Every structure is written in structure tokens, then in C-alpha cells.
Coordinates of C-alpha atoms (C1' of nucleotides) in Angstrom, one line a residue:
Chain A
M1 CA -0.1 0.1 0.0
R2 CA 1.5 3.3 -1.0
V3 CA 1.0 6.0 1.6
D4 CA 0.6 9.6 0.8
Q5 CA 3.7 11.6 1.7
E6 CA 2.0 14.2 3.8
T7 CA 0.0 11.7 5.5
D8 CA 3.1 9.6 6.2
A9 CA 4.9 12.7 7.6
I10 CA 2.1 13.2 10.0
E11 CA 2.0 9.7 11.2
R12 CA 5.8 9.6 11.8
L13 CA 5.4 13.1 13.7
A14 CA 2.7 11.7 15.9
Y15 CA 4.9 9.2 17.4
A16 CA 8.1 10.8 17.4
G17 CA 10.4 7.7 16.5
G18 CA 7.9 4.9 17.9
R19 CA 6.9 2.2 15.7
L20 CA 4.3 2.8 13.0
T21 CA 1.9 0.1 13.1
R22 CA -1.3 -0.2 11.1
A23 CA -3.4 0.8 14.2
R24 CA -1.1 3.6 15.1
R25 CA -1.2 5.0 11.5
L26 CA -4.9 5.0 11.4
I27 CA -5.4 6.5 14.9
A28 CA -3.0 9.3 14.1
R29 CA -4.6 10.1 10.8
T30 CA -8.1 10.0 12.4
A31 CA -6.9 12.4 15.4
A32 CA -5.5 14.6 12.7
Q33 CA -8.9 14.9 10.8
L34 CA -10.9 15.6 13.9
H35 CA -11.1 19.4 14.3
G36 CA -10.8 20.6 17.8
A37 CA -11.0 18.7 21.1
F38 CA -12.0 15.1 21.2
T39 CA -12.5 12.5 23.8
I40 CA -10.6 9.1 23.6
D41 CA -13.8 7.2 23.1
T42 CA -14.9 9.5 20.1
L43 CA -11.6 8.9 18.6
A44 CA -11.9 5.2 19.1
E45 CA -15.3 5.1 17.6
R46 CA -14.2 7.0 14.5
V47 CA -11.2 4.7 14.2
R48 CA -13.5 1.6 14.2
V49 CA -15.7 3.0 11.4
T50 CA -12.7 2.8 9.1
D51 CA -11.3 -0.4 10.6
A52 CA -13.1 -2.3 13.2
A53 CA -10.0 -4.4 14.0
S54 CA -7.8 -1.3 14.9
G55 CA -10.0 0.5 17.4
A56 CA -9.6 -1.5 20.7
N57 CA -9.9 0.9 23.5
A58 CA -6.7 -0.1 25.1
T59 CA -4.9 0.5 21.8
V60 CA -6.3 3.9 21.4
Y61 CA -5.4 4.9 24.9
R62 CA -2.0 3.8 24.3
A63 CA -1.6 5.4 21.1
V64 CA -3.0 8.7 22.5
A65 CA -0.6 8.6 25.3
A66 CA 2.3 8.0 22.8
M67 CA 1.1 11.1 20.9
E68 CA 1.0 13.2 23.9
R69 CA 4.5 12.1 24.8
A70 CA 5.6 13.1 21.3
G71 CA 4.0 16.5 21.6
F72 CA 1.6 15.8 19.0
L73 CA -1.5 15.9 21.1
T74 CA -2.2 17.9 24.2
R75 CA -4.7 17.2 27.0
V76 CA -6.7 20.4 26.8
G77 CA -9.5 20.0 29.4
E78 CA -12.4 17.5 30.3
R79 CA -15.9 17.1 29.5
G80 CA -18.4 14.9 31.3
G81 CA -15.6 12.8 33.1
H82 CA -13.8 12.4 29.8
A83 CA -10.5 13.7 29.1
L84 CA -10.3 16.1 26.1
F85 CA -7.3 15.9 23.8
A86 CA -6.4 18.1 20.7
R87 CA -3.8 18.4 18.2
C88 CA -1.4 21.0 19.5
S89 CA 2.1 21.4 18.5
T90 CA 2.5 24.9 19.5
R91 CA 5.6 25.5 21.3
G92 CA 6.1 27.6 24.4
H93 CA 3.9 27.8 27.5
H94 CA 0.3 28.6 26.9
H95 CA -3.2 27.5 27.6
H96 CA -6.4 26.5 25.9
I97 CA -9.9 27.8 25.4
V98 CA -12.3 25.1 24.7
C99 CA -15.7 25.6 23.0
E100 CA -18.3 23.9 25.2
T101 CA -20.5 23.4 22.0
C102 CA -18.3 22.3 19.2
G103 CA -15.0 21.6 20.9
R104 CA -13.1 24.2 18.9
V105 CA -9.6 25.2 20.5
A106 CA -8.0 28.3 20.7
H107 CA -4.7 29.3 22.4
A108 CA -4.3 32.0 25.2
D109 CA -1.1 33.3 26.6
C110 CA -0.5 32.5 30.1
P111 CA -2.1 35.2 32.3
L112 CA -0.4 34.0 35.5
T113 CA 2.9 35.6 35.3
Q114 CA 1.7 38.3 37.6
A115 CA -0.3 36.1 39.8
I116 CA 2.7 33.8 40.3
E117 CA 4.8 36.8 41.3
A118 CA 2.0 37.8 43.7
S119 CA 2.0 34.4 45.2
N120 CA 5.8 34.4 45.5
A121 CA 5.5 37.5 47.4
Q122 CA 3.3 35.6 49.9
G123 CA 6.1 33.1 50.2
F124 CA 4.7 30.4 48.0
R125 CA 6.7 28.9 45.5
I126 CA 4.5 28.0 42.6
T127 CA 5.7 24.9 40.7
R128 CA 2.7 24.1 38.6
H129 CA -0.6 25.5 37.5
E130 CA -3.5 24.7 35.6
V131 CA -5.7 27.1 33.6
T132 CA -8.5 26.2 31.3
M133 CA -11.2 28.4 30.0
Y134 CA -14.4 27.1 28.6
G135 CA -17.0 29.0 26.7
L136 CA -18.4 29.4 23.2
C137 CA -16.3 29.9 20.0
P138 CA -17.3 32.7 17.7
E139 CA -19.3 30.6 15.6
C140 CA -21.2 28.8 18.4
A141 CA -21.8 32.2 20.0
A142 CA -23.4 33.6 16.9
R143 CA -25.5 30.7 16.6
T144 CA -26.8 30.8 20.1
G145 CA -27.8 34.3 19.5
S146 CA -26.3 37.4 21.3
Chain B
M1 CA -25.5 15.5 75.1
R2 CA -24.8 19.2 75.6
V3 CA -23.0 20.5 72.5
D4 CA -20.5 23.4 72.5
Q5 CA -22.2 26.5 71.0
E6 CA -19.3 27.3 68.6
T7 CA -19.1 23.6 67.4
D8 CA -22.9 23.6 67.1
A9 CA -22.9 26.8 64.9
I10 CA -20.2 25.3 62.7
E11 CA -22.1 22.2 62.2
R12 CA -25.4 24.1 61.3
L13 CA -23.4 26.4 59.1
A14 CA -22.0 23.4 57.3
Y15 CA -25.3 22.0 55.9
A16 CA -27.2 25.3 55.7
G17 CA -30.5 24.0 56.9
G18 CA -30.0 20.2 56.2
R19 CA -30.6 17.8 59.0
L20 CA -27.9 17.6 61.7
T21 CA -27.4 13.7 62.3
R22 CA -24.7 12.2 64.5
A23 CA -22.5 11.4 61.3
R24 CA -22.9 14.7 59.7
R25 CA -21.9 16.6 63.1
L26 CA -18.9 14.4 63.4
I27 CA -17.9 14.8 59.7
A28 CA -18.3 18.7 59.8
R29 CA -16.4 18.9 63.0
T30 CA -13.4 16.8 61.7
A31 CA -13.3 18.7 58.4
A32 CA -13.2 21.8 60.3
Q33 CA -10.3 20.5 62.1
L34 CA -8.3 19.4 59.3
H35 CA -6.1 22.4 58.3
G36 CA -5.7 22.9 54.4
A37 CA -6.9 20.7 51.6
F38 CA -7.9 17.1 52.3
T39 CA -9.1 14.2 50.2
I40 CA -12.4 12.6 51.0
D41 CA -10.9 9.3 52.1
T42 CA -8.5 11.0 54.4
L43 CA -11.6 12.8 55.9
A44 CA -13.3 9.4 56.2
E45 CA -10.3 7.8 58.0
R46 CA -10.1 10.6 60.5
V47 CA -13.9 10.5 61.1
R48 CA -13.6 6.5 61.7
V49 CA -11.0 7.3 64.3
T50 CA -13.5 8.9 66.4
D51 CA -16.5 6.8 65.4
A52 CA -16.0 3.9 63.4
A53 CA -19.8 3.7 62.8
S54 CA -20.1 7.1 61.3
G55 CA -17.5 6.9 58.7
A56 CA -18.9 4.9 55.7
N57 CA -17.4 6.2 52.6
A58 CA -20.9 6.8 50.9
T59 CA -22.0 8.9 54.0
V60 CA -18.8 11.1 53.9
Y61 CA -19.1 11.6 50.1
R62 CA -22.7 12.7 50.7
A63 CA -21.7 15.0 53.6
V64 CA -19.0 16.6 51.6
A65 CA -21.4 17.1 48.6
A66 CA -23.8 18.8 51.1
M67 CA -21.1 21.0 52.5
E68 CA -19.9 22.1 49.1
R69 CA -23.7 22.9 48.2
A70 CA -23.9 24.9 51.4
G71 CA -20.7 26.9 50.6
F72 CA -18.8 25.5 53.7
L73 CA -16.4 23.4 51.6
T74 CA -14.9 24.0 48.3
R75 CA -13.2 21.7 45.7
V76 CA -9.7 23.3 45.5
G77 CA -7.9 20.9 43.2
E78 CA -6.9 17.2 43.0
R79 CA -3.9 15.0 44.0
G80 CA -3.3 11.7 42.8
G81 CA -6.7 11.2 41.3
H82 CA -8.4 12.2 44.5
A83 CA -10.5 15.4 44.6
L84 CA -9.1 18.0 47.2
F85 CA -11.3 19.9 49.3
A86 CA -10.9 22.7 51.9
R87 CA -12.8 24.8 54.1
C88 CA -13.5 28.1 52.2
S89 CA -16.2 30.4 52.9
T90 CA -14.5 33.4 51.5
R91 CA -17.0 35.2 49.2
G92 CA -16.3 36.5 45.8
H93 CA -14.6 35.0 42.8
H94 CA -11.1 33.8 43.6
H95 CA -8.7 30.7 43.1
H96 CA -6.6 28.4 45.3
I97 CA -2.9 27.8 45.7
V98 CA -2.4 24.4 47.2
C99 CA 0.8 23.2 48.8
E100 CA 1.9 20.0 47.3
T101 CA 3.5 19.0 50.5
C102 CA 1.3 19.9 53.4
G103 CA -1.9 20.9 51.6
R104 CA -2.1 24.3 53.0
V105 CA -4.3 26.5 50.9
A106 CA -4.0 30.2 50.1
H107 CA -6.3 32.4 48.2
A108 CA -5.4 34.3 45.0
D109 CA -7.2 36.9 43.1
C110 CA -8.5 36.0 39.7
P111 CA -5.8 36.6 37.1
L112 CA -7.9 36.2 34.1
T113 CA -9.8 39.3 33.9
Q114 CA -7.4 40.5 31.1
A115 CA -7.1 37.0 29.5
I116 CA -11.0 36.8 29.3
E117 CA -11.2 40.2 27.6
A118 CA -8.4 39.1 25.1
S119 CA -10.3 36.0 24.4
N120 CA -13.7 38.0 24.0
A121 CA -11.6 40.1 21.5
Q122 CA -11.0 36.7 19.6
G123 CA -14.7 36.3 19.4
F124 CA -14.9 33.7 22.2
R125 CA -17.5 34.1 25.0
I126 CA -15.8 32.7 27.9
T127 CA -18.4 31.0 30.3
R128 CA -16.2 29.2 32.9
H129 CA -12.6 28.8 33.8
E130 CA -10.4 26.9 36.1
V131 CA -7.3 27.9 37.7
T132 CA -5.4 26.2 40.2
M133 CA -1.7 26.8 41.3
Y134 CA 0.2 24.1 43.0
G135 CA 3.5 24.7 44.7
L136 CA 5.0 24.9 48.1
C137 CA 3.9 26.9 51.0
P138 CA 6.3 29.2 52.8
E139 CA 7.1 26.6 55.6
C140 CA 7.6 23.7 53.2
A141 CA 9.7 25.8 50.8
A142 CA 11.8 26.8 53.7
R143 CA 12.1 23.1 54.8
T144 CA 13.1 21.9 51.3
G145 CA 16.0 24.5 51.3
S146 CA 16.3 27.5 48.9
Chain C
dA1 C1' 15.1 -13.6 5.6
dT2 C1' 15.5 -13.6 10.7
dC3 C1' 14.9 -11.9 15.2
dC4 C1' 12.9 -9.6 19.2
dA5 C1' 11.3 -5.8 21.4
dA6 C1' 7.5 -2.9 20.8
dG7 C1' 2.7 -3.0 19.8
dT8 C1' -2.0 -5.2 19.8
dG9 C1' -6.4 -7.0 21.6
dA10 C1' -9.8 -9.1 24.5
dG11 C1' -10.9 -9.0 28.7
dA12 C1' -9.9 -8.5 33.7
dA13 C1' -8.5 -5.3 37.1
dT14 C1' -8.4 -0.8 39.4
dG15 C1' -10.0 2.8 41.8
dA16 C1' -12.9 6.9 42.8
dT17 C1' -17.3 8.0 42.9
dT18 C1' -22.4 7.1 42.9
dC19 C1' -26.5 4.3 43.4
dT20 C1' -29.7 1.0 45.7
dC21 C1' -32.5 -0.4 49.2
dA22 C1' -33.8 -1.7 53.6
dC23 C1' -33.4 0.6 58.0
dG24 C1' -32.7 4.5 61.5
dT25 C1' -33.8 9.1 63.2
dA26 C1' -34.2 14.3 63.1
dA27 C1' -37.6 17.6 63.6
dG28 C1' -42.1 19.6 62.8
dC29 C1' -46.8 18.7 64.7
dC30 C1' -50.1 17.5 68.1
Chain D
dG1 C1' -43.8 13.5 75.4
dG2 C1' -45.4 10.5 71.4
dC3 C1' -46.4 10.2 65.9
dT4 C1' -45.2 10.7 61.4
dT5 C1' -42.4 10.8 57.5
dA6 C1' -39.1 12.7 54.7
dC7 C1' -34.4 13.0 54.9
dG8 C1' -30.0 10.5 56.0
dT9 C1' -27.3 6.0 56.9
dG10 C1' -24.6 2.0 55.8
dA11 C1' -23.3 -2.0 53.3
dG12 C1' -22.3 -3.5 49.4
dA13 C1' -23.3 -3.5 44.5
dA14 C1' -22.8 -0.8 40.3
dT15 C1' -20.7 2.5 37.2
dC16 C1' -17.2 4.0 34.3
dA17 C1' -12.8 6.0 32.7
dT18 C1' -8.6 4.3 32.3
dT19 C1' -4.9 0.8 33.2
dC20 C1' -3.1 -3.8 33.3
dT21 C1' -2.2 -8.7 31.8
dC22 C1' -0.8 -11.9 28.9
dA23 C1' -0.6 -14.5 24.8
dC24 C1' 0.0 -13.4 20.0
dT25 C1' 1.7 -10.4 16.0
dT26 C1' 4.5 -7.4 13.5
dG27 C1' 7.9 -3.3 12.3
dG28 C1' 12.1 -2.6 11.2
dA29 C1' 17.2 -3.1 12.3
dT30 C1' 20.7 -6.4 11.0

DNA sequence: ATCCAAGTGAGAATGATTCTCACGTAAGCC
DNA sequence: GGCTTACGTGAGAATCATTCTCACTTGGAT
């Protein structure tokens, strides 16, 4: 089977040196097609539509973990108890805005520089922080009415 | 059994009109004694130390949910897959800084006003956000060395 | 072409949280 | 002080996302 060069590049990128198996190729391709944030079970369902044999939950979970390690996917929040992932290879520290309706994802600069300084002033040493904003993307906001 | 007035007031406050049962009294009293953030199973263990019959997990989960509804406790983050709660009746929108070592909790003003405005400028309508900072409180930072 | 470590898949296990259901008991009412 | 009943309790089962196990398969280096 000949593989389209761009697709092949995406698949290789997704696993950063890991093995490219039939399942992993399909999972990466499917993840790249999904626009915005998705849950792992949504991804697994889509994979199974194309190839029922390659969508075992455990395999998709492992592939997503590998793609996260490779910096191809990022955990961008959660919805209804399911972790949300999105393709994000943007470098540098930043945060995500997730549309609650359609899952579209936008980037936001880190607003905490000052907050961390203020905390340091209180004697705290901040080592880690989490910021996620949820809302409506421009399209969904327009659809919902002003 | 006579009940200390302040303790009684705390217990009543914790459930905001809900029933005051033996188990609920003990759970509220125990939660009030824990300094900083705690997980529900830690709270349940402490409760069982005082009264083995009043510390059923389900009961503690329900009591915590009730105290959260009443605004007596707040979910302030998570640690190792367990939700972290802390006593917090501070009014007004704010966020929490949780010491990763001892669980001490401090408050932080919301640093997102500007970020939300920036997002609105992108056309997003932010409806909800989560901010948690983790780190070391002054004491734990000192103990760990500079 | 061969080899073997990495990957796969089916299903079991894990583990926090929630639910069920029979029983107990606060608290309003007399 | 008793009566009533809706709310709370407790033991254990259920739920459900995620991870693990283990025998089998396969990519890809040599």
C-alpha cells in the first residue's frame, strides 16, 4: 500500500520515533482529521468506522498517550468525566480555550505571570498551575444568539 | 448530650438547613479541624478514628457534597486522582494555591480578567474557567531548602 | 530472511465515586 | 412527650474511565 507523503509525515510526527503500526497510523490520521478537542472514546469510535479491528480501546488509549508524549496531542481539558485532547504542537507555555459546544480550541497566553509573582511575594513557590477556559467559540456564540 | 455552642454553629453552618445527624455533625467537626486541603478518604479515615460507625465512605461523600452545596467546603484541586477539598467560605470569585507538600491553601485573586477580555476580542465568549496553582507553602519551601 | 522488542487486543482489574434499598432518626406537629 | 415521615445512613453493588495482563503479532534493524 502506497502512503501519501504528507499523511506519512503526520503519522511519523505523531509518534516521534515510535513504531508505525497499522493501528497507530490509522489512529494518528483520524486524530488529525478531528477538528478541535475530542475524547478518547470518540476517537476510538471514528477509528472503528474505518477499521473495526484497529480500534480496541486499550490501543487507542496507548496511542493517545504516545502522541501526547511526542508532543503531537495535548490534553486540553475534560468534558463529562472524559479527558479532552486536541492536536497542539504549538511551542512555548500557553493555555487553551475550549468551546463547550463544538470543541473548537484556541490558544491563550499565560495570564499567570503576575499572579505567580504575587504568590511568590506571599512566600509560596509555585511549581505548577492549571488554567482552562471554557466557553463558546465565535461561530457557536453567533448561533446561540447574542 | 450538650453541644458546645461554637461547634454547634459550625455544624449548622456546614449544612445550611439540612438535617444534623450524628454522622454529619462528626464529619463537619472533623473537616473543620483538618487544616488545608484534604481528600475525602482522608476525612473518612479521620472520622472513623473517632467513631467507626459514622465513617462509611458513601456517607462522607454525601456529607461533603452537602457541605459544598452549602458553601462551607470548596473543591480546591486534586492530588493523585483524589479530589481535594478545603474549608472556604471566602466570598467573591477567587482561586486557590495548594501546597503540594502539606496541603495548606491560600487564596489568589483571579488573574484572568485580562485574559478573558483578550479571548472576547478573539470572538470567544468565556463562560467558565479553572485556575489552580500548586507549589510549596512558605514553611514547606523553607524546609526543602532554597 | 531472521529476530525480538515494541505494539496489539480481549478481557480482567483498578479505583474513585455514585447508586440501591432496607433501616434509622431528626424535627415538625399535636 | 409520642407520631409521622421525609431525609439520612450504611453495606455493598454498580458505574465507568482508564490501566493492566498476557498470549499473540509485527515493524524494522541487522
